Amino acid sequence: MSEVFTKLKENLEKKGYPVSVFACRKCAAKYLNEQIDGKSVGFGGSVTLRQMGLYESLSAHNTVIWHEEKYENMTMKEARLAAARSEVYISSVNGISENGEIINIDFTGNRVAAISYGPGKVYLVVGKNKVAPDYESALYRARNIAGPLNCQRLNKKTPCAVKGDKCYDCSSPDRLCRNLSVLWTKPVGVEYEIILIDEELGY
């Protein structure tokens, strides 16, 4: 385990989070498939989860709901609501400090709401590229790296998507960064587990 992950794991555990560390995405996906079986599972919007193939593997033995997939009987809004009400919720993060502060920026608020309250258990999956030295750096990463890349991915008409260099604090109708969530420490009322993966994943 890298020195950064060793420090991060220790600090997250001090904040009350169980932490599991994996060398690769396949190892982490295998673990999650072993832990989650016969459950309703909600996904937050996440390139990391897509890269891990989790939707396909978990769907084989769970009921998985993800607004990035199309359902004949649900609108996108209905899928977001159903995902947030699932027994298990899985998401990545936009930034995390070595001290254990977890940062997410959201468009509709469905992901940050579900992470904070609702499901019985929340898994947060973190690639090594999401880790920043301190809170300010983690927030900078969420706004100026993850934000522009997600806007480009979703073909949004925002200055950050066009230039791909930073957040412009714009007033575009397509602006994605509308909700900010910071988990200073583990919230009460929800069971959490942080999954650290020693690979670069997602934005």
PDB file of C-alpha atoms in Angstrom, residues 86-156:
ATOM      1  CA  SER A  86     -32.026   1.700  -2.782  1.00  0.00           C
ATOM      2  CA  GLU A  87     -30.685  -0.519  -0.028  1.00  0.00           C
ATOM      3  CA  VAL A  88     -27.139   0.100  -1.230  1.00  0.00           C
ATOM      4  CA  TYR A  89     -25.734   3.175  -2.971  1.00  0.00           C
ATOM      5  CA  ILE A  90     -22.404   3.314  -4.817  1.00  0.00           C
ATOM      6  CA  SER A  91     -20.605   6.410  -6.008  1.00  0.00           C
ATOM      7  CA  SER A  92     -17.138   7.759  -6.541  1.00  0.00           C
ATOM      8  CA  VAL A  93     -15.933  11.150  -5.302  1.00  0.00           C
ATOM      9  CA  ASN A  94     -14.669  14.290  -7.013  1.00  0.00           C
ATOM     10  CA  GLY A  95     -11.910  14.852  -4.493  1.00  0.00           C
ATOM     11  CA  ILE A  96     -10.671  13.574  -1.147  1.00  0.00           C
ATOM     12  CA  SER A  97      -8.016  15.066   1.096  1.00  0.00           C
ATOM     13  CA  GLU A  98      -5.323  12.995   2.793  1.00  0.00           C
ATOM     14  CA  ASN A  99      -7.001  14.087   6.025  1.00  0.00           C
ATOM     15  CA  GLY A 100     -10.214  12.336   4.928  1.00  0.00           C
ATOM     16  CA  GLU A 101     -12.483  15.204   3.854  1.00  0.00           C
ATOM     17  CA  ILE A 102     -14.668  13.919   1.014  1.00  0.00           C
ATOM     18  CA  ILE A 103     -15.869  16.369  -1.651  1.00  0.00           C
ATOM     19  CA  ASN A 104     -18.536  15.974  -4.311  1.00  0.00           C
ATOM     20  CA  ILE A 105     -20.035  18.506  -6.696  1.00  0.00           C
ATOM     21  CA  ASP A 106     -23.399  17.736  -8.270  1.00  0.00           C
ATOM     22  CA  PHE A 107     -25.901  19.013 -10.838  1.00  0.00           C
ATOM     23  CA  THR A 108     -29.327  17.914  -9.599  1.00  0.00           C
ATOM     24  CA  GLY A 109     -28.234  16.993  -6.070  1.00  0.00           C
ATOM     25  CA  ASN A 110     -29.357  13.356  -6.318  1.00  0.00           C
ATOM     26  CA  ARG A 111     -25.878  11.947  -5.782  1.00  0.00           C
ATOM     27  CA  VAL A 112     -24.826  14.161  -2.886  1.00  0.00           C
ATOM     28  CA  ALA A 113     -28.216  13.626  -1.228  1.00  0.00           C
ATOM     29  CA  ALA A 114     -28.029   9.828  -1.488  1.00  0.00           C
ATOM     30  CA  ILE A 115     -24.441   9.778  -0.235  1.00  0.00           C
ATOM     31  CA  SER A 116     -25.443  11.780   2.839  1.00  0.00           C
ATOM     32  CA  TYR A 117     -28.731  10.135   3.790  1.00  0.00           C
ATOM     33  CA  GLY A 118     -31.212   7.476   2.710  1.00  0.00           C
ATOM     34  CA  PRO A 119     -29.677   4.153   1.658  1.00  0.00           C
ATOM     35  CA  GLY A 120     -28.778   1.572   4.278  1.00  0.00           C
ATOM     36  CA  LYS A 121     -25.182   1.374   3.079  1.00  0.00           C
ATOM     37  CA  VAL A 122     -23.014   3.647   0.946  1.00  0.00           C
ATOM     38  CA  TYR A 123     -19.824   2.575  -0.815  1.00  0.00           C
ATOM     39  CA  LEU A 124     -17.521   5.363  -2.009  1.00  0.00           C
ATOM     40  CA  VAL A 125     -15.012   4.153  -4.592  1.00  0.00           C
ATOM     41  CA  VAL A 126     -11.819   6.207  -4.884  1.00  0.00           C
ATOM     42  CA  GLY A 127      -9.014   5.921  -7.442  1.00  0.00           C
ATOM     43  CA  LYS A 128      -5.587   7.247  -6.473  1.00  0.00           C
ATOM     44  CA  ASN A 129      -5.955  10.256  -8.784  1.00  0.00           C
ATOM     45  CA  LYS A 130      -8.781  11.619  -6.606  1.00  0.00           C
ATOM     46  CA  VAL A 131      -6.517  12.063  -3.548  1.00  0.00           C
ATOM     47  CA  ALA A 132      -5.225  15.575  -2.782  1.00  0.00           C
ATOM     48  CA  PRO A 133      -2.876  16.733  -0.012  1.00  0.00           C
ATOM     49  CA  ASP A 134      -5.412  18.915   1.838  1.00  0.00           C
ATOM     50  CA  TYR A 135      -8.978  20.214   1.786  1.00  0.00           C
ATOM     51  CA  GLU A 136      -8.214  23.233  -0.411  1.00  0.00           C
ATOM     52  CA  SER A 137      -6.467  21.041  -2.979  1.00  0.00           C
ATOM     53  CA  ALA A 138      -9.307  18.501  -2.958  1.00  0.00           C
ATOM     54  CA  LEU A 139     -11.865  21.264  -3.523  1.00  0.00           C
ATOM     55  CA  TYR A 140      -9.704  22.739  -6.301  1.00  0.00           C
ATOM     56  CA  ARG A 141      -9.530  19.311  -7.905  1.00  0.00           C
ATOM     57  CA  ALA A 142     -13.304  18.845  -7.773  1.00  0.00           C
ATOM     58  CA  ARG A 143     -13.978  22.257  -9.327  1.00  0.00           C
ATOM     59  CA  ASN A 144     -11.141  22.640 -11.810  1.00  0.00           C
ATOM     60  CA  ILE A 145     -10.323  19.093 -12.915  1.00  0.00           C
ATOM     61  CA  ALA A 146     -13.378  16.877 -12.409  1.00  0.00           C
ATOM     62  CA  GLY A 147     -15.872  19.607 -13.303  1.00  0.00           C
ATOM     63  CA  PRO A 148     -14.511  20.547 -16.743  1.00  0.00           C
ATOM     64  CA  LEU A 149     -13.876  16.904 -17.700  1.00  0.00           C
ATOM     65  CA  ASN A 150     -17.439  15.912 -16.798  1.00  0.00           C
ATOM     66  CA  CYS A 151     -18.841  18.866 -18.741  1.00  0.00           C
ATOM     67  CA  GLN A 152     -16.819  17.782 -21.778  1.00  0.00           C
ATOM     68  CA  ARG A 153     -17.983  14.174 -21.369  1.00  0.00           C
ATOM     69  CA  LEU A 154     -21.620  15.243 -21.257  1.00  0.00           C
ATOM     70  CA  ASN A 155     -21.251  17.765 -24.122  1.00  0.00           C
ATOM     71  CA  LYS A 156     -22.263  20.710 -21.974  1.00  0.00           C
TER      72      LYS A 156
END
